[in-house]
Amino acid sequence: MIGRLLALLGEPVCLGCARPWQSASFCAACQSALVRGGVRGDLMCGFLYTGPLQRAILRWKEHGKEQHGGPLGGLFAARAKMLVATPLDFIVPVPPAFWRTLRRGFHPPDVLAQAAARALGVEVLKRALVRTDSARQMGRDRRSRARALIDKGRAIDRVTGKHVLVVDDVMTTGATARAAMSVIAAARPASVRFLALAAVP
Ligand SMILES: [Zn+2]
C-alpha cells in the first residue's frame, strides 16, 4: 500500500515487492530470491519464472508498468552476455499478436531484444517472423496450431548464413520457441538459438 503510494509520487520502489527502494530495480532481498535458469540444449532462459521476477513481469505485461522494461531489459541483457556465446549476428524477437500490442502499447520481446542487442553489439531483426491470424487456426489440432501461429516475415531472407538468437519474455512449454526456431531454421541460418527472460519451472 505504502509502496503503491510512493510509486504514485514518483519515489522508486522495488520491482518485485513494491516496497520503497533506492532505485527502480530489485531490492536486496528480491535480488537474492531471483532463481537463475540456464541452458537446455539450444533453449536458454535467464531465470525461472517464479517469485519476485514473476511478479515484476506480471506488473510489466499485465498492469501497464511500461517503465519496468528498463530494469528488466538490463537484467535480460546481463544474462544474454553470460549465456549467449559469439558469433551472433541478429536478435529476432518473437512476434506479437496484433491485438495484444494494441492493448498494451508495447511488445515485451521487442524491449528485451533491444536491450540485449545493445549489450552484445548486434542488430535487432524485427520482421523475420510474423504472427499469423489466430482466427484462421480454429479447428486445427493443438500441435499444428502452435506451429502455424508463427510464420516467416518479409525480412526472413536476411537470416540465411547468419547466427540468430530468438528472444521471448516468458517460455512456458517451449512450443512457441520451437515454432519460431523452425521457421528461422527453414531459411538456412548458420545457427539458431533461443533465450527467454524467464522459463516456467
Ligand atoms: Zn523487493
CSV table of C-alpha atoms and ligand atoms in Angstrom, one decimal:
chain,number,residue,atom,x,y,z
A,1,MET,CA,0.0,0.0,0.0
A,2,ILE,CA,2.8,2.4,1.0
A,3,GLY,CA,4.7,1.2,-2.0
A,4,ARG,CA,1.9,2.0,-4.3
A,5,LEU,CA,1.6,5.5,-2.8
A,6,LEU,CA,5.3,6.1,-3.2
A,7,ALA,CA,5.2,4.9,-6.8
A,8,LEU,CA,2.3,7.3,-7.4
A,9,LEU,CA,4.5,10.1,-6.0
A,10,GLY,CA,7.4,9.0,-8.3
A,11,GLU,CA,9.5,7.5,-5.5
A,12,PRO,CA,11.4,4.4,-6.6
A,13,VAL,CA,10.0,1.1,-5.4
A,14,CYS,CA,11.3,-2.5,-5.8
A,15,LEU,CA,10.1,-4.2,-8.9
A,16,GLY,CA,9.5,-7.4,-7.0
A,17,CYS,CA,7.9,-6.5,-3.7
A,18,ALA,CA,6.9,-2.8,-4.5
A,19,ARG,CA,8.4,-1.7,-1.2
A,20,PRO,CA,10.5,1.6,-1.2
A,21,TRP,CA,13.9,1.0,-2.7
A,22,GLN,CA,16.8,3.2,-3.7
A,23,SER,CA,16.1,2.8,-7.4
A,24,ALA,CA,13.6,1.2,-9.7
A,25,SER,CA,15.2,-2.3,-9.6
A,26,PHE,CA,15.1,-5.3,-7.3
A,27,CYS,CA,15.7,-4.7,-3.6
A,28,ALA,CA,18.5,-6.8,-2.0
A,29,ALA,CA,16.0,-9.4,-0.7
A,30,CYS,CA,14.3,-9.8,-4.0
A,31,GLN,CA,17.6,-9.8,-5.9
A,32,SER,CA,18.8,-12.7,-3.8
A,33,ALA,CA,15.4,-14.5,-4.4
A,34,LEU,CA,15.9,-14.5,-8.2
A,35,VAL,CA,16.4,-18.0,-9.5
A,36,ARG,CA,18.8,-18.3,-12.4
A,37,GLY,CA,17.9,-20.5,-15.3
A,38,GLY,CA,20.3,-21.8,-17.8
A,39,VAL,CA,20.9,-23.8,-20.9
A,40,ARG,CA,18.7,-26.7,-22.1
A,41,GLY,CA,20.3,-27.6,-25.4
A,42,ASP,CA,19.5,-24.7,-27.8
A,43,LEU,CA,16.8,-23.3,-25.5
A,44,MET,CA,18.1,-20.9,-22.8
A,45,CYS,CA,16.4,-19.0,-20.1
A,46,GLY,CA,17.9,-16.2,-17.9
A,47,PHE,CA,15.8,-17.1,-14.8
A,48,LEU,CA,13.0,-19.2,-13.6
A,49,TYR,CA,9.5,-17.6,-13.8
A,50,THR,CA,8.9,-17.5,-10.1
A,51,GLY,CA,8.9,-15.2,-7.0
A,52,PRO,CA,9.9,-11.5,-7.4
A,53,LEU,CA,10.7,-11.8,-11.2
A,54,GLN,CA,7.3,-13.3,-11.9
A,55,ARG,CA,5.6,-10.5,-10.0
A,56,ALA,CA,7.7,-7.9,-11.9
A,57,ILE,CA,7.0,-9.4,-15.3
A,58,LEU,CA,3.3,-9.6,-14.5
A,59,ARG,CA,3.2,-5.9,-13.5
A,60,TRP,CA,5.2,-5.1,-16.6
A,61,LYS,CA,2.9,-7.0,-19.0
A,62,GLU,CA,-0.5,-7.0,-17.4
A,63,HIS,CA,-0.6,-3.9,-15.3
A,64,GLY,CA,0.8,-1.4,-17.7
A,65,LYS,CA,4.1,-0.8,-15.9
A,66,GLU,CA,6.0,0.1,-19.1
A,67,GLN,CA,8.8,1.6,-17.1
A,68,HIS,CA,9.7,-1.9,-15.8
A,69,GLY,CA,11.1,-2.5,-19.3
A,70,GLY,CA,14.3,-0.6,-18.5
A,71,PRO,CA,15.5,-2.6,-15.5
A,72,LEU,CA,14.1,-5.9,-16.8
A,73,GLY,CA,15.8,-5.3,-20.1
A,74,GLY,CA,19.0,-4.6,-18.2
A,75,LEU,CA,18.7,-7.9,-16.3
A,76,PHE,CA,18.0,-9.8,-19.6
A,77,ALA,CA,21.0,-8.2,-21.3
A,78,ALA,CA,23.3,-9.2,-18.5
A,79,ARG,CA,22.1,-12.8,-18.7
A,80,ALA,CA,22.4,-12.8,-22.5
A,81,LYS,CA,26.0,-11.7,-22.2
A,82,MET,CA,26.6,-14.7,-19.8
A,83,LEU,CA,24.7,-17.3,-21.7
A,84,VAL,CA,25.0,-16.5,-25.4
A,85,ALA,CA,28.3,-17.4,-27.0
A,86,THR,CA,29.5,-15.5,-30.0
A,87,PRO,CA,29.4,-15.4,-33.0
A,88,LEU,CA,25.9,-13.8,-33.2
A,89,ASP,CA,24.5,-11.6,-36.0
A,90,PHE,CA,20.8,-11.0,-35.3
A,91,ILE,CA,18.4,-11.0,-32.4
A,92,VAL,CA,14.9,-11.8,-33.5
A,93,PRO,CA,12.0,-11.1,-31.1
A,94,VAL,CA,9.1,-13.5,-31.0
A,95,PRO,CA,6.5,-11.5,-32.9
A,96,PRO,CA,3.4,-10.0,-31.2
A,97,ALA,CA,-0.2,-10.9,-31.7
A,98,PHE,CA,-1.6,-7.6,-33.2
A,99,TRP,CA,-4.4,-7.1,-30.7
A,100,ARG,CA,-2.1,-7.6,-27.7
A,101,THR,CA,0.3,-4.9,-28.7
A,102,LEU,CA,-2.6,-2.6,-29.5
A,103,ARG,CA,-3.9,-3.0,-26.0
A,104,ARG,CA,-0.6,-2.9,-24.2
A,105,GLY,CA,1.1,-0.2,-26.3
A,106,PHE,CA,4.5,-2.1,-26.3
A,107,HIS,CA,5.7,-5.6,-27.1
A,108,PRO,CA,7.9,-7.1,-24.3
A,109,PRO,CA,10.1,-9.3,-26.5
A,110,ASP,CA,11.0,-6.1,-28.6
A,111,VAL,CA,12.1,-4.3,-25.4
A,112,LEU,CA,14.3,-7.3,-24.3
A,113,ALA,CA,15.7,-7.7,-27.8
A,114,GLN,CA,16.8,-4.1,-28.0
A,115,ALA,CA,18.4,-4.2,-24.6
A,116,ALA,CA,20.3,-7.5,-25.4
A,117,ALA,CA,21.3,-6.2,-28.9
A,118,ARG,CA,22.8,-3.0,-27.4
A,119,ALA,CA,24.8,-5.1,-24.8
A,120,LEU,CA,26.0,-7.6,-27.4
A,121,GLY,CA,26.6,-5.1,-30.2
A,122,VAL,CA,24.3,-6.8,-32.7
A,123,GLU,CA,21.3,-5.9,-34.7
A,124,VAL,CA,17.6,-6.5,-33.9
A,125,LEU,CA,15.7,-8.0,-36.9
A,126,LYS,CA,12.0,-7.5,-36.2
A,127,ARG,CA,10.4,-8.6,-39.5
A,128,ALA,CA,11.9,-12.1,-39.9
A,129,LEU,CA,8.9,-13.6,-38.1
A,130,VAL,CA,5.2,-12.7,-38.1
A,131,ARG,CA,2.3,-14.0,-36.0
A,132,THR,CA,-0.4,-15.4,-38.3
A,133,ASP,CA,-4.1,-14.7,-37.8
A,134,SER,CA,-5.2,-16.9,-35.0
A,135,ALA,CA,-8.8,-16.8,-36.2
A,136,ARG,CA,-7.7,-18.9,-39.2
A,137,GLN,CA,-6.3,-21.5,-36.8
A,138,MET,CA,-9.6,-22.6,-35.4
A,139,GLY,CA,-10.3,-26.3,-35.8
A,140,ARG,CA,-6.6,-27.3,-36.2
A,141,ASP,CA,-5.2,-29.7,-33.6
A,142,ARG,CA,-3.1,-28.1,-30.9
A,143,ARG,CA,0.3,-29.0,-32.2
A,144,SER,CA,-0.2,-27.8,-35.7
A,145,ARG,CA,-1.8,-24.7,-34.3
A,146,ALA,CA,1.3,-23.8,-32.2
A,147,ARG,CA,3.4,-24.3,-35.3
A,148,ALA,CA,1.1,-22.4,-37.6
A,149,LEU,CA,0.9,-19.3,-35.3
A,150,ILE,CA,4.4,-18.1,-36.3
A,151,ASP,CA,5.3,-17.7,-40.0
A,152,LYS,CA,8.1,-16.2,-42.0
A,153,GLY,CA,8.1,-12.4,-42.4
A,154,ARG,CA,9.4,-10.1,-45.1
A,155,ALA,CA,13.0,-10.0,-43.7
A,156,ILE,CA,13.4,-13.8,-43.4
A,157,ASP,CA,16.0,-14.0,-46.2
A,158,ARG,CA,18.4,-11.9,-44.1
A,159,VAL,CA,19.0,-14.7,-41.7
A,160,THR,CA,20.4,-17.1,-44.3
A,161,GLY,CA,24.0,-17.9,-43.3
A,162,LYS,CA,23.7,-15.8,-40.1
A,163,HIS,CA,23.8,-16.6,-36.4
A,164,VAL,CA,20.4,-15.9,-34.9
A,165,LEU,CA,19.1,-15.6,-31.4
A,166,VAL,CA,15.3,-15.7,-31.0
A,167,VAL,CA,14.1,-14.0,-27.8
A,168,ASP,CA,10.9,-14.0,-25.8
A,169,ASP,CA,9.8,-12.8,-22.3
A,170,VAL,CA,8.4,-16.0,-20.8
A,171,MET,CA,8.8,-19.6,-22.0
A,172,THR,CA,6.0,-21.9,-20.9
A,173,THR,CA,6.0,-25.2,-22.9
A,174,GLY,CA,8.7,-24.2,-25.4
A,175,ALA,CA,6.2,-24.7,-28.2
A,176,THR,CA,6.4,-21.0,-29.3
A,177,ALA,CA,10.2,-21.1,-29.1
A,178,ARG,CA,10.3,-24.3,-31.2
A,179,ALA,CA,7.8,-22.9,-33.8
A,180,ALA,CA,9.9,-19.6,-34.1
A,181,MET,CA,13.2,-21.6,-34.4
A,182,SER,CA,11.8,-23.9,-37.0
A,183,VAL,CA,10.7,-21.0,-39.2
A,184,ILE,CA,14.2,-19.5,-38.9
A,185,ALA,CA,15.9,-22.8,-39.5
A,186,ALA,CA,14.0,-23.3,-42.8
A,187,ALA,CA,15.8,-20.2,-44.1
A,188,ARG,CA,19.2,-21.9,-43.5
A,189,PRO,CA,20.9,-19.7,-40.9
A,190,ALA,CA,24.4,-20.6,-39.7
A,191,SER,CA,22.8,-21.2,-36.3
A,192,VAL,CA,19.6,-20.5,-34.3
A,193,ARG,CA,19.3,-20.4,-30.6
A,194,PHE,CA,16.6,-19.2,-28.2
A,195,LEU,CA,16.7,-17.1,-25.0
A,196,ALA,CA,13.8,-16.3,-22.8
A,197,LEU,CA,14.0,-13.9,-19.8
A,198,ALA,CA,12.2,-16.5,-17.7
A,199,ALA,CA,11.0,-20.0,-18.0
A,200,VAL,CA,8.1,-21.6,-16.2
A,201,PRO,CA,9.7,-24.2,-13.9
B,1,ZN,ZN,11.8,-6.3,-3.3
